[in-house]
JSON list of C-alpha atoms in Angstrom, two decimals:
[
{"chain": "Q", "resi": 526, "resn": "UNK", "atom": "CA", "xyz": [99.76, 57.81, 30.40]},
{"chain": "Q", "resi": 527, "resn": "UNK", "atom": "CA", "xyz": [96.28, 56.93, 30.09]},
{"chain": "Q", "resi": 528, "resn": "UNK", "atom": "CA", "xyz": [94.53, 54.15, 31.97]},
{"chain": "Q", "resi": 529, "resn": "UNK", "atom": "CA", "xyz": [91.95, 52.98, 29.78]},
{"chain": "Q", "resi": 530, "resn": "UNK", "atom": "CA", "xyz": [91.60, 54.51, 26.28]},
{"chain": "Q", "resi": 531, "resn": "UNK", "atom": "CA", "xyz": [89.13, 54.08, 23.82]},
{"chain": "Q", "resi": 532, "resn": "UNK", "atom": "CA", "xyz": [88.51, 54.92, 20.31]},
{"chain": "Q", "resi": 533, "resn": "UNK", "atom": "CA", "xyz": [86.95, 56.63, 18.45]},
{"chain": "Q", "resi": 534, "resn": "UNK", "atom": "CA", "xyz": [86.10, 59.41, 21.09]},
{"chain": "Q", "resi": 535, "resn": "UNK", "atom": "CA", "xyz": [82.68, 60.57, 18.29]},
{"chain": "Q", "resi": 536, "resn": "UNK", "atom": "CA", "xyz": [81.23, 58.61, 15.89]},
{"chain": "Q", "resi": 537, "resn": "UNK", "atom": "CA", "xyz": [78.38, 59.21, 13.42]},
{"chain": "Q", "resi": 538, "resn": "UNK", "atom": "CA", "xyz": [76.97, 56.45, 11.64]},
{"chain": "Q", "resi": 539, "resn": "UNK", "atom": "CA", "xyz": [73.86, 55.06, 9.98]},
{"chain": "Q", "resi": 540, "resn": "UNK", "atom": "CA", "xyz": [71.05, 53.17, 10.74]},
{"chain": "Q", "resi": 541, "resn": "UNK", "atom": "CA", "xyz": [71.66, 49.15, 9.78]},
{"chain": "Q", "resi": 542, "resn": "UNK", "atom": "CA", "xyz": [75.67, 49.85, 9.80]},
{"chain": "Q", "resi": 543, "resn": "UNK", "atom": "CA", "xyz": [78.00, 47.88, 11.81]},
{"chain": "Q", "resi": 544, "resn": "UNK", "atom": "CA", "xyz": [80.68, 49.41, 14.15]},
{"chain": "Q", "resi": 545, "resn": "UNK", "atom": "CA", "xyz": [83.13, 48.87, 17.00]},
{"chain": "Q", "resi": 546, "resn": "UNK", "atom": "CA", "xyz": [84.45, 50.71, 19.35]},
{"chain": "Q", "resi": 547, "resn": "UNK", "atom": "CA", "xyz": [87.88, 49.72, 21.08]},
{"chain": "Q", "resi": 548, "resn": "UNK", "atom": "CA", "xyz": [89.40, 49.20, 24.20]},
{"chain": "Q", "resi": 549, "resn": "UNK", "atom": "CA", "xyz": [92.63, 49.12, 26.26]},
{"chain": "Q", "resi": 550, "resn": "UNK", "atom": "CA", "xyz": [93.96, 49.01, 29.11]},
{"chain": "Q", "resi": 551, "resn": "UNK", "atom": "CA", "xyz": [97.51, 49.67, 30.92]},
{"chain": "Q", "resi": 552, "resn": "UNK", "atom": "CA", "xyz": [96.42, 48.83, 34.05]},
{"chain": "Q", "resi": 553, "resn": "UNK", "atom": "CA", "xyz": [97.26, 45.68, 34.51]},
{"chain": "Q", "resi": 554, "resn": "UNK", "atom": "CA", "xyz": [93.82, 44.66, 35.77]},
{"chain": "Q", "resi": 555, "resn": "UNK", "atom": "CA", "xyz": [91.97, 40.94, 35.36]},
{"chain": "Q", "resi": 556, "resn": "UNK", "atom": "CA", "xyz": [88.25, 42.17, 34.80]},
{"chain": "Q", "resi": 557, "resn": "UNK", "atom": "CA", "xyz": [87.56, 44.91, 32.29]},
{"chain": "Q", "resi": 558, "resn": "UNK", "atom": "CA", "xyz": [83.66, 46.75, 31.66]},
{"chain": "Q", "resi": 559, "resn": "UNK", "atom": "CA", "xyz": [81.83, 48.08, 29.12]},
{"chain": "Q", "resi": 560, "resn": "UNK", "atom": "CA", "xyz": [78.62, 50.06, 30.03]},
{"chain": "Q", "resi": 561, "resn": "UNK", "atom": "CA", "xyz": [76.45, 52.76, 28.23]},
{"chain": "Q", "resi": 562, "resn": "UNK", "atom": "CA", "xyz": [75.14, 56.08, 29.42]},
{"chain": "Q", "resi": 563, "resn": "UNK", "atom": "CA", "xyz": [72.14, 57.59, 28.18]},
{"chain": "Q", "resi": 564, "resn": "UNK", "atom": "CA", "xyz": [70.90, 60.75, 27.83]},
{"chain": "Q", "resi": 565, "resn": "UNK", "atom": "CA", "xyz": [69.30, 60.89, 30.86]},
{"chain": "Q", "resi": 566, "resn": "UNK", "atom": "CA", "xyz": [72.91, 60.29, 31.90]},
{"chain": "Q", "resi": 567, "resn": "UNK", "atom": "CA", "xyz": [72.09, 56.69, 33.49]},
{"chain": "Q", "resi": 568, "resn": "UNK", "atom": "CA", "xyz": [75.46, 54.72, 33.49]},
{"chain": "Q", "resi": 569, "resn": "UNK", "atom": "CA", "xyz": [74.29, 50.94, 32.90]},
{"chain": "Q", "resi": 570, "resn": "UNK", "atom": "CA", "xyz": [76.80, 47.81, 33.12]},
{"chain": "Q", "resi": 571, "resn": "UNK", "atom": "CA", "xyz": [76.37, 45.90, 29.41]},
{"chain": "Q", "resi": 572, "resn": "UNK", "atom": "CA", "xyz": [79.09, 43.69, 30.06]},
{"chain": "Q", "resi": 573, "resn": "UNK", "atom": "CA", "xyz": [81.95, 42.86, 32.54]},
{"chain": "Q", "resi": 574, "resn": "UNK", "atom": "CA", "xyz": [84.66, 40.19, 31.03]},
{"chain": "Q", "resi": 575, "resn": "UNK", "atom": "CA", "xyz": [86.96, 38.30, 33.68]},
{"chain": "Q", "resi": 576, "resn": "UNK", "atom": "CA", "xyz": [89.51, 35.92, 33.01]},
{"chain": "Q", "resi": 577, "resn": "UNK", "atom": "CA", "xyz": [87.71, 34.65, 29.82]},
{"chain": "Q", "resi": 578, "resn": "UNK", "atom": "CA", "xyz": [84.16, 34.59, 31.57]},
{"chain": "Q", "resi": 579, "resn": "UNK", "atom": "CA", "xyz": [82.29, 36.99, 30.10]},
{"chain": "Q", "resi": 580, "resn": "UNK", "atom": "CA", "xyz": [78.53, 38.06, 32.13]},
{"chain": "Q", "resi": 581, "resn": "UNK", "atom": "CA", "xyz": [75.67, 39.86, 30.04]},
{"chain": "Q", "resi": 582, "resn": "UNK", "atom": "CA", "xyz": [73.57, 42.41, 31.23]},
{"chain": "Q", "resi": 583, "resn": "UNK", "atom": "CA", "xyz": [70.19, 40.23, 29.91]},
{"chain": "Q", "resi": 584, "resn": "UNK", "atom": "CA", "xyz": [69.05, 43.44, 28.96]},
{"chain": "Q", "resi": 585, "resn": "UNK", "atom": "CA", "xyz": [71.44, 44.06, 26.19]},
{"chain": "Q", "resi": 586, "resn": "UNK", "atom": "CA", "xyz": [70.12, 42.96, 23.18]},
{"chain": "Q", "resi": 587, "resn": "UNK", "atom": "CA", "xyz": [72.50, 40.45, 21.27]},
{"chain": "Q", "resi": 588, "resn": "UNK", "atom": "CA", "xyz": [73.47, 42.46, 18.14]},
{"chain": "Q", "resi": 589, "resn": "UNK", "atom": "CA", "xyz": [76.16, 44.10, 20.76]},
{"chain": "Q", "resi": 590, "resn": "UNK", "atom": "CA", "xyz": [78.88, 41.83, 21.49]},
{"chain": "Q", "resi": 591, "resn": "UNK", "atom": "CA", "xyz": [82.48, 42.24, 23.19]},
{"chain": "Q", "resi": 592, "resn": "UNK", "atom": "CA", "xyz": [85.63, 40.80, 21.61]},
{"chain": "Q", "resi": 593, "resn": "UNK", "atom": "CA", "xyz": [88.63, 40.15, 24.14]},
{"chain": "Q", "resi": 594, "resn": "UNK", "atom": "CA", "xyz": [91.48, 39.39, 22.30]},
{"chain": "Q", "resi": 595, "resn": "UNK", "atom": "CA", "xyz": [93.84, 39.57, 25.05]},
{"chain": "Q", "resi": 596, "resn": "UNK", "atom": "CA", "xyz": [93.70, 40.84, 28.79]},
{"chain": "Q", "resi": 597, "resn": "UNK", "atom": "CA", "xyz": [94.52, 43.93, 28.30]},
{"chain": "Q", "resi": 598, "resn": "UNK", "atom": "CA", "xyz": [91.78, 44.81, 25.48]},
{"chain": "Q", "resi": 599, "resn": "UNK", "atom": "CA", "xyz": [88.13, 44.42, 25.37]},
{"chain": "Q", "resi": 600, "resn": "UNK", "atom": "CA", "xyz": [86.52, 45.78, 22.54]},
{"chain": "Q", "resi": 601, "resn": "UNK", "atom": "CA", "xyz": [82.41, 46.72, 21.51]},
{"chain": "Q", "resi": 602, "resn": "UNK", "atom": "CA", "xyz": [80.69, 45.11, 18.13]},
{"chain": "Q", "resi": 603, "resn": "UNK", "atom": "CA", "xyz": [77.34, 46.62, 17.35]},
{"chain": "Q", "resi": 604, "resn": "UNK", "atom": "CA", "xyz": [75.55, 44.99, 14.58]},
{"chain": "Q", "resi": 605, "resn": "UNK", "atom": "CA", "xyz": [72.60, 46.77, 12.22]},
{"chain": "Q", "resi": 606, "resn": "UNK", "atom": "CA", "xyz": [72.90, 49.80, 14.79]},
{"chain": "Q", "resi": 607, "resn": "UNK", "atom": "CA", "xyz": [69.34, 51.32, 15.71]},
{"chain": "Q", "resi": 608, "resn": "UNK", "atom": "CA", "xyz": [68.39, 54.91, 16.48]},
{"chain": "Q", "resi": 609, "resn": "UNK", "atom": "CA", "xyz": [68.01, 53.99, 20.22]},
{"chain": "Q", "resi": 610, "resn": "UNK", "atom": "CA", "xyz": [71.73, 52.60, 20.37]},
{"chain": "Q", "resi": 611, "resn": "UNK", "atom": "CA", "xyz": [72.62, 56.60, 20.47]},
{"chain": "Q", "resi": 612, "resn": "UNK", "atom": "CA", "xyz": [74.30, 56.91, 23.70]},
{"chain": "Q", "resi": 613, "resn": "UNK", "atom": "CA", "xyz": [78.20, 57.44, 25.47]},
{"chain": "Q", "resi": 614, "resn": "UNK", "atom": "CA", "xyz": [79.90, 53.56, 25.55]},
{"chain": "Q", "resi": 615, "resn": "UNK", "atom": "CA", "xyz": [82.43, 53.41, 28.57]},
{"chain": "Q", "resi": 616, "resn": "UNK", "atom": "CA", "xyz": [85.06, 51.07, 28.57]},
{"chain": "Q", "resi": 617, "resn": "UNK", "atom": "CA", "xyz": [86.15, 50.86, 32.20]},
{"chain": "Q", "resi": 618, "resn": "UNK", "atom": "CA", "xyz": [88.51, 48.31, 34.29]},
{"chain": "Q", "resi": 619, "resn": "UNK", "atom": "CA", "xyz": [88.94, 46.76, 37.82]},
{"chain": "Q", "resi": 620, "resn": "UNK", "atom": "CA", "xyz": [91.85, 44.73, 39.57]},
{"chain": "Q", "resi": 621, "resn": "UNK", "atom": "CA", "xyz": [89.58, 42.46, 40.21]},
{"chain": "Q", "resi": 622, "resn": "UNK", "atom": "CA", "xyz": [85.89, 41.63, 39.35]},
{"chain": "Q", "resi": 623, "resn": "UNK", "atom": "CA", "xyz": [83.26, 43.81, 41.08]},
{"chain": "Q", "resi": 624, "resn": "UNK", "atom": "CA", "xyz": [85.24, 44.79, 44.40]},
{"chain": "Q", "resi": 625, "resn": "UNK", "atom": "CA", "xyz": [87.25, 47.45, 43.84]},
{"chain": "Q", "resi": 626, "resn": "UNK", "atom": "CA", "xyz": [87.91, 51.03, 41.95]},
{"chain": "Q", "resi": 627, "resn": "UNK", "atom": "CA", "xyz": [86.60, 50.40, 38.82]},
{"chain": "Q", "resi": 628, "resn": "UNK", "atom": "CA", "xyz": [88.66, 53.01, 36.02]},
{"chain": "Q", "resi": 629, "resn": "UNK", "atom": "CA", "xyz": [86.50, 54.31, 33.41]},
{"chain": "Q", "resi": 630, "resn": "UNK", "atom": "CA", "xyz": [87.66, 55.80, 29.79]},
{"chain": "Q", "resi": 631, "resn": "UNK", "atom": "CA", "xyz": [86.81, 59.16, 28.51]},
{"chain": "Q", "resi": 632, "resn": "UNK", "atom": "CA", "xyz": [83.76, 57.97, 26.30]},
{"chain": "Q", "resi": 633, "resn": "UNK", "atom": "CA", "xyz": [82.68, 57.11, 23.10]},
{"chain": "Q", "resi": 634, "resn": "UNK", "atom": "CA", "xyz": [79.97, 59.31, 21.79]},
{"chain": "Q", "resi": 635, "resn": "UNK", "atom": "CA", "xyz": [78.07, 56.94, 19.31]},
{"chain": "Q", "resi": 636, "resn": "UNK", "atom": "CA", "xyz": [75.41, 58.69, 17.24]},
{"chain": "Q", "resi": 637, "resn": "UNK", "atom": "CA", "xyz": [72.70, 56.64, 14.71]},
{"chain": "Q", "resi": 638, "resn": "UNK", "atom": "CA", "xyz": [71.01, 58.46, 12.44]},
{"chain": "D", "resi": 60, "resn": "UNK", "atom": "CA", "xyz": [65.00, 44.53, 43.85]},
{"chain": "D", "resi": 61, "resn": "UNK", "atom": "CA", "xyz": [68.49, 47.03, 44.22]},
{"chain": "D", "resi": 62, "resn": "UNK", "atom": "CA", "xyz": [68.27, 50.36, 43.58]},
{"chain": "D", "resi": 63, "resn": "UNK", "atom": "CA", "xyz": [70.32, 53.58, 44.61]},
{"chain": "D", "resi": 64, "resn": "UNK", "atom": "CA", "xyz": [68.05, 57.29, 44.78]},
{"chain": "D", "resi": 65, "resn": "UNK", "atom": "CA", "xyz": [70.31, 60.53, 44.54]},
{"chain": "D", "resi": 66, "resn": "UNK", "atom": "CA", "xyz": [69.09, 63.56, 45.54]},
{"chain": "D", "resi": 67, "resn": "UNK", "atom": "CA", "xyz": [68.77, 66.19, 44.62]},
{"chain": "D", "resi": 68, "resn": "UNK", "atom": "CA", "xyz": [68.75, 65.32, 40.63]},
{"chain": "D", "resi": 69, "resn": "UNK", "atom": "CA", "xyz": [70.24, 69.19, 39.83]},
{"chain": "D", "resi": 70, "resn": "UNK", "atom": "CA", "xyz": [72.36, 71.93, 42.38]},
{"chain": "D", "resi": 71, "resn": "UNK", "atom": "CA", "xyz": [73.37, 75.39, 41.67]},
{"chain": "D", "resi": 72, "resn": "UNK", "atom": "CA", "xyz": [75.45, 77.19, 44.42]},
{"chain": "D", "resi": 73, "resn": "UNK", "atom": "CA", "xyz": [78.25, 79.71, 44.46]},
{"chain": "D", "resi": 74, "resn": "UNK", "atom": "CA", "xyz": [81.10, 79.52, 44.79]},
{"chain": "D", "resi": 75, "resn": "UNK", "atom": "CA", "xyz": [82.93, 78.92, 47.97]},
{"chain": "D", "resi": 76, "resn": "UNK", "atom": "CA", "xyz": [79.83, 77.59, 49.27]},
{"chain": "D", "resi": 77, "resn": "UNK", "atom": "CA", "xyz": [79.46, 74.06, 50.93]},
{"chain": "D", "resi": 78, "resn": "UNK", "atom": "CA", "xyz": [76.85, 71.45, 49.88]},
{"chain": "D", "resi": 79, "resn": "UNK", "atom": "CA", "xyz": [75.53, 67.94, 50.43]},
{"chain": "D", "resi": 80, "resn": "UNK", "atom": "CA", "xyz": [74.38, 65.31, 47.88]},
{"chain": "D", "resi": 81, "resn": "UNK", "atom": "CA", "xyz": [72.27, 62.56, 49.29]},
{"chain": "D", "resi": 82, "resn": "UNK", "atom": "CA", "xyz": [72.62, 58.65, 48.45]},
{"chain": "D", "resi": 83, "resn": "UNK", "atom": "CA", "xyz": [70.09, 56.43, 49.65]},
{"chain": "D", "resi": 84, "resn": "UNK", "atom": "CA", "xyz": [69.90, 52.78, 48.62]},
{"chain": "D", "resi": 85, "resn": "UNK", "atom": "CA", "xyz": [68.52, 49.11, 49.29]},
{"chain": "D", "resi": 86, "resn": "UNK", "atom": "CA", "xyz": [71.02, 46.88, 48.27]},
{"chain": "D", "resi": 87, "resn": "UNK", "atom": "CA", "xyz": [71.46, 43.89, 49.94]},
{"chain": "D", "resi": 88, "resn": "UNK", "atom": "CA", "xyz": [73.63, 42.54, 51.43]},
{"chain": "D", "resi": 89, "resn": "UNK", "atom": "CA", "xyz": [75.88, 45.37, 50.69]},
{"chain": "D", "resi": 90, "resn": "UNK", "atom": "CA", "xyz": [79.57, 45.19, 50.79]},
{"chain": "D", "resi": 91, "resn": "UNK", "atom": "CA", "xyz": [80.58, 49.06, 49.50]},
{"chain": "D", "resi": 92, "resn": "UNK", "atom": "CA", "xyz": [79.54, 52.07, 48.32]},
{"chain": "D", "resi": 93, "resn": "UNK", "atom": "CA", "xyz": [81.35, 54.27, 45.96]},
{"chain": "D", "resi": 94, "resn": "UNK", "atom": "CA", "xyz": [81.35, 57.86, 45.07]},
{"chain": "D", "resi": 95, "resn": "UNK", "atom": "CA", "xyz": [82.00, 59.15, 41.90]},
{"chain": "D", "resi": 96, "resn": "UNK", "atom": "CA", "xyz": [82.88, 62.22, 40.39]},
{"chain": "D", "resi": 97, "resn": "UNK", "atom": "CA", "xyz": [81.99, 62.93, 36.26]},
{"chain": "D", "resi": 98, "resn": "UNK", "atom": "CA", "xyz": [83.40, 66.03, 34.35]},
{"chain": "D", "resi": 99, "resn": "UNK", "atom": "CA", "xyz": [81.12, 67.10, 31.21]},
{"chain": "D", "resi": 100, "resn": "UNK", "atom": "CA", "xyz": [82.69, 65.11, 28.61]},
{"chain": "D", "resi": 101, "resn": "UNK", "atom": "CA", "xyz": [85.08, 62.55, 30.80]},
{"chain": "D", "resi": 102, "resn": "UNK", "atom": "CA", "xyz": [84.60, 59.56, 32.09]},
{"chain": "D", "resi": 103, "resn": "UNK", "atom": "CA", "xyz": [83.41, 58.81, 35.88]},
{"chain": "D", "resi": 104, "resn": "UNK", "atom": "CA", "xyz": [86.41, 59.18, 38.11]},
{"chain": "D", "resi": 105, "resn": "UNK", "atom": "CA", "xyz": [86.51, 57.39, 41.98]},
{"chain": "D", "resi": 106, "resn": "UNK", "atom": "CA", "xyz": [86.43, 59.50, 44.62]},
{"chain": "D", "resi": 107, "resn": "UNK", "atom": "CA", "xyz": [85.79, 57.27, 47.89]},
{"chain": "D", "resi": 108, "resn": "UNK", "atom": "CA", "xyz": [84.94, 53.94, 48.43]},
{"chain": "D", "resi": 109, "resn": "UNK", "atom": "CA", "xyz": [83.09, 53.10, 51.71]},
{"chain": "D", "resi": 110, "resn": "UNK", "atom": "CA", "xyz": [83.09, 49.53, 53.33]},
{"chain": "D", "resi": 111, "resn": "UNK", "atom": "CA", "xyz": [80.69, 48.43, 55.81]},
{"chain": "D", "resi": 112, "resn": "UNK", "atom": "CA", "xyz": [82.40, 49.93, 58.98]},
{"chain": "D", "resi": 113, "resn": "UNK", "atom": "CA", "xyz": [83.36, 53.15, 57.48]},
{"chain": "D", "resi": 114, "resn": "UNK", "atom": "CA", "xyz": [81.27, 56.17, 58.62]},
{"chain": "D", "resi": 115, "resn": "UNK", "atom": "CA", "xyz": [83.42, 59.21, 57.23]},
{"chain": "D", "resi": 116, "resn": "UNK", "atom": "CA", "xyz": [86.07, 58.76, 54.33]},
{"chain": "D", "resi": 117, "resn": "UNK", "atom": "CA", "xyz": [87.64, 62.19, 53.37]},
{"chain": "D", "resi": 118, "resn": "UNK", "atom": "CA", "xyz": [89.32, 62.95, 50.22]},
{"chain": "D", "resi": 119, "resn": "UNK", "atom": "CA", "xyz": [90.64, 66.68, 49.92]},
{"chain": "D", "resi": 120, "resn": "UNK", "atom": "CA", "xyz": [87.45, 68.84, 49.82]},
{"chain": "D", "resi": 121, "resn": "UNK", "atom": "CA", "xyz": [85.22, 65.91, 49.25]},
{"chain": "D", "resi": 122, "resn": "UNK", "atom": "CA", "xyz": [83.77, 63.62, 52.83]},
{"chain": "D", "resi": 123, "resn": "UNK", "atom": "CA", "xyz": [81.65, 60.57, 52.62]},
{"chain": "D", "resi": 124, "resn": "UNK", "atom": "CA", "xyz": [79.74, 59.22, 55.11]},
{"chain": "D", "resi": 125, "resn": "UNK", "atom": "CA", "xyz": [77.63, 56.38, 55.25]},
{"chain": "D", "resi": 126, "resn": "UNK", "atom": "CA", "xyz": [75.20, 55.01, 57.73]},
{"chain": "D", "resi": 127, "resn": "UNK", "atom": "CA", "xyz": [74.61, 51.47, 57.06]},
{"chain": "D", "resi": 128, "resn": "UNK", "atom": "CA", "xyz": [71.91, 51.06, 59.69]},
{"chain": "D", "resi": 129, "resn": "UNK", "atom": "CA", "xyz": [69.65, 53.76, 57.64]},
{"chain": "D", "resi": 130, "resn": "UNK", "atom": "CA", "xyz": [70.81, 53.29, 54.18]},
{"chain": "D", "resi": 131, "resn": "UNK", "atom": "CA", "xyz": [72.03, 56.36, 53.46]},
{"chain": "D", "resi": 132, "resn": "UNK", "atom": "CA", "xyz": [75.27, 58.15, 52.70]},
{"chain": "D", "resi": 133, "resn": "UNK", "atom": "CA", "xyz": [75.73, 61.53, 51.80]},
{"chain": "D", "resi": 134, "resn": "UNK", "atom": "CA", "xyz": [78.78, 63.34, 50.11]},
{"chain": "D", "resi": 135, "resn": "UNK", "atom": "CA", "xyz": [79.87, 66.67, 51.23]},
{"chain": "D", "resi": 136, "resn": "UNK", "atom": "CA", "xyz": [81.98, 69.30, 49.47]},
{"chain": "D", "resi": 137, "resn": "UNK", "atom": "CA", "xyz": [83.65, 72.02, 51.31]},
{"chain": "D", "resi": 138, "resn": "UNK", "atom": "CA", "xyz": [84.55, 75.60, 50.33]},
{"chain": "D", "resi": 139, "resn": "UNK", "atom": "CA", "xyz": [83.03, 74.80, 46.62]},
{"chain": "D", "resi": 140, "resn": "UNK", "atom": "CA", "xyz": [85.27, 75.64, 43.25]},
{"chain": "D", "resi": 141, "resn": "UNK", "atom": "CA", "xyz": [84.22, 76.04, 39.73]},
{"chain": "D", "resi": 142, "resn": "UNK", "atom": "CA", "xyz": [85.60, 72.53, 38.97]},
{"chain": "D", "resi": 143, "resn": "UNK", "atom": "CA", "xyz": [83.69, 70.82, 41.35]},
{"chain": "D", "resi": 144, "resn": "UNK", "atom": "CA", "xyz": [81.18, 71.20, 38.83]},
{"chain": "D", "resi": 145, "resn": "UNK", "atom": "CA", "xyz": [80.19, 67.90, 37.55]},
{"chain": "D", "resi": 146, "resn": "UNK", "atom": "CA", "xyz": [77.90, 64.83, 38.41]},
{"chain": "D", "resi": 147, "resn": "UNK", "atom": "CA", "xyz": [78.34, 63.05, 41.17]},
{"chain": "D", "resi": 148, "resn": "UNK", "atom": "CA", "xyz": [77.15, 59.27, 40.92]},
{"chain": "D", "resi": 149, "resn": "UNK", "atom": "CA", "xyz": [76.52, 56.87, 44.00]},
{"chain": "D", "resi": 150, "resn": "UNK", "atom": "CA", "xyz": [77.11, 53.06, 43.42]},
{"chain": "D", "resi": 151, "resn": "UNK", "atom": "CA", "xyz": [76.32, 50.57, 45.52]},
{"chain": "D", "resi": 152, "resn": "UNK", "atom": "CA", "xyz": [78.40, 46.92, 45.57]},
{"chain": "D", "resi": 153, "resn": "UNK", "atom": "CA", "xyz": [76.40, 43.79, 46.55]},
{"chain": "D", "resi": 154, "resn": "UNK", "atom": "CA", "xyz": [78.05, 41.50, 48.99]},
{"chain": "D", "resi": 155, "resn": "UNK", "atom": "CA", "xyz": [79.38, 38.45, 47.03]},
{"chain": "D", "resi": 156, "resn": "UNK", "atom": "CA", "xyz": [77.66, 39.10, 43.93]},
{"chain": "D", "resi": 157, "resn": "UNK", "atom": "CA", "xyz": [80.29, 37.38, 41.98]},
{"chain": "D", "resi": 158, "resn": "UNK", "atom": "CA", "xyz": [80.59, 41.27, 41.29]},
{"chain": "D", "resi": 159, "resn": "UNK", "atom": "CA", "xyz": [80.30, 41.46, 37.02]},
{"chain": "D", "resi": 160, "resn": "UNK", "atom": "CA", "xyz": [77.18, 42.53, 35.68]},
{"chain": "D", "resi": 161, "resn": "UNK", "atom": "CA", "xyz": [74.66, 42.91, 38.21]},
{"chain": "D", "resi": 162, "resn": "UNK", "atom": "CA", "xyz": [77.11, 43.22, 41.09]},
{"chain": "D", "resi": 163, "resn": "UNK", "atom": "CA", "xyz": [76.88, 46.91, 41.14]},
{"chain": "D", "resi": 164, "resn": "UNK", "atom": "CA", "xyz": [73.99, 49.52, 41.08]},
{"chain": "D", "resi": 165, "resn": "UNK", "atom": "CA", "xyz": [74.01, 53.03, 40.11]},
{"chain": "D", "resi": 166, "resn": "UNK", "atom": "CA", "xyz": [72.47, 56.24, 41.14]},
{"chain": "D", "resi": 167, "resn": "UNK", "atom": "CA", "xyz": [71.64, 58.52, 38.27]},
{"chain": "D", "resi": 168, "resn": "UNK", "atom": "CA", "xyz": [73.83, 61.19, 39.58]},
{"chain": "D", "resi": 169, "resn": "UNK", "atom": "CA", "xyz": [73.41, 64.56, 40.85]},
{"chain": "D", "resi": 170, "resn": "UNK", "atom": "CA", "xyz": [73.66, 67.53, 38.55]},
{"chain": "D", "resi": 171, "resn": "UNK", "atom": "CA", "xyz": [75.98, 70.01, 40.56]},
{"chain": "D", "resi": 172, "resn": "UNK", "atom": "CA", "xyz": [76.73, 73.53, 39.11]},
{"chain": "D", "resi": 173, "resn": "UNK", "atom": "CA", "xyz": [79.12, 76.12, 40.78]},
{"chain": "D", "resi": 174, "resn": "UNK", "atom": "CA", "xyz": [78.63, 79.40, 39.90]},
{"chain": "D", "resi": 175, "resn": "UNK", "atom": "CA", "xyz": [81.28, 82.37, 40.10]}
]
């Protein structure tokens, strides 16, 4: 069984368009991640969402927000996407926030053009 | 300000041959370090975590060591296979941080190649 899934594994979209990507995990865990690797293959924390607190990397800019319906899912809104947004979006999870083995998915490969 | 220097960025060796990938950081106070193993195409998958009085962690073919004194720990791979290629990425926990978003920092990962 998988850990944490996301879909879609690829997607190709255009410039302006608005798109999410989704997230869920079986784990059982309280804190759950989303973070973006370039393709310089830097992995950067966006956002990490813990028992309905939700911190912001400042450095994200504020067309991307996550939706947490429930525990076990945390999913990634991008608003009037941008060329630069063209990266791989983890989804990952913890037990608890910051401390310990943090489970990442298998990717989603987001491409503007 | 944190930050966590891999080297080297990119390794090619044979296989069956042993190697060491270097993690120095300055993160502080630090409460863990963790390395990380990342298949072409996967997601980053834990391979050891290291607390403050932890020199040497093993897992399988794959020993940690840290030395919190100098700031460094290293991760070395024994008797190399052709799926130990991958990057390998150092993080770095702050002590207390609240953990969340700028709780952890990242290295930007060492290229490793095996060849046949």
């Amino acid at each position: 069984d998988t850990a944490v899934s996301q879909t879609p594994k690829y997607l190709v979209t255009q410039m302006g368009n608005d798109k999410s990507i989704k997230c869920e995990q079986n784990l059982g865990h309280d804190t759950m991640y989303w973070y973006k690797q370039d393709s310089k293959k830097f992995l950067k924390i966006m956002f990490s969402y813990n028992n309905k607190e939700l911190i912001i990397n400042e450095t994200v800019p504020n067309r991307f927000s996550p939706k947490s319906p429930d525990k076990a899912h945390l999913n990634l809104h991008i608003n009037s996407l941008e060329l630069g947004d063209s990266a791989v979006y983890f989804c990952a999870s913890s037990q608890i926030l910051g401390e310990n083995t943090i489970y990442f998915g298998e990717g989603s490969w987001l491409t503007v053009v | 300000k944190n930050q966590v220097e891999q080297s080297p960025q990119s390794l090619i060796i044979l296989e069956g041959k042993n190697c060491t990938l270097q993690c120095n950081y300055t993160v502080s106070p630090f409460s863990n370090l963790r390395w990380y193993k990342q298949d072409t195409g996967r997601g980053p998958v834990s391979l050891t975590i290291m607390t403050f009085s932890e020199n040497t962690k093993s897992n399988g073919r794959y020993t940690a060591t840290l030395d919190a004194d100098t700031k460094q720990s290293s991760l070395h791979i024994t008797a190399s296979q052709l799926s130990d290629s991958a990057s390998y990425i150092c993080v770095v926990s702050e002590y207390n941080s609240g953990g969340g978003a700028d709780g952890l920092t990242f290295g930007k990962g060492t290229h490793l190649i095996i060849q046949p």
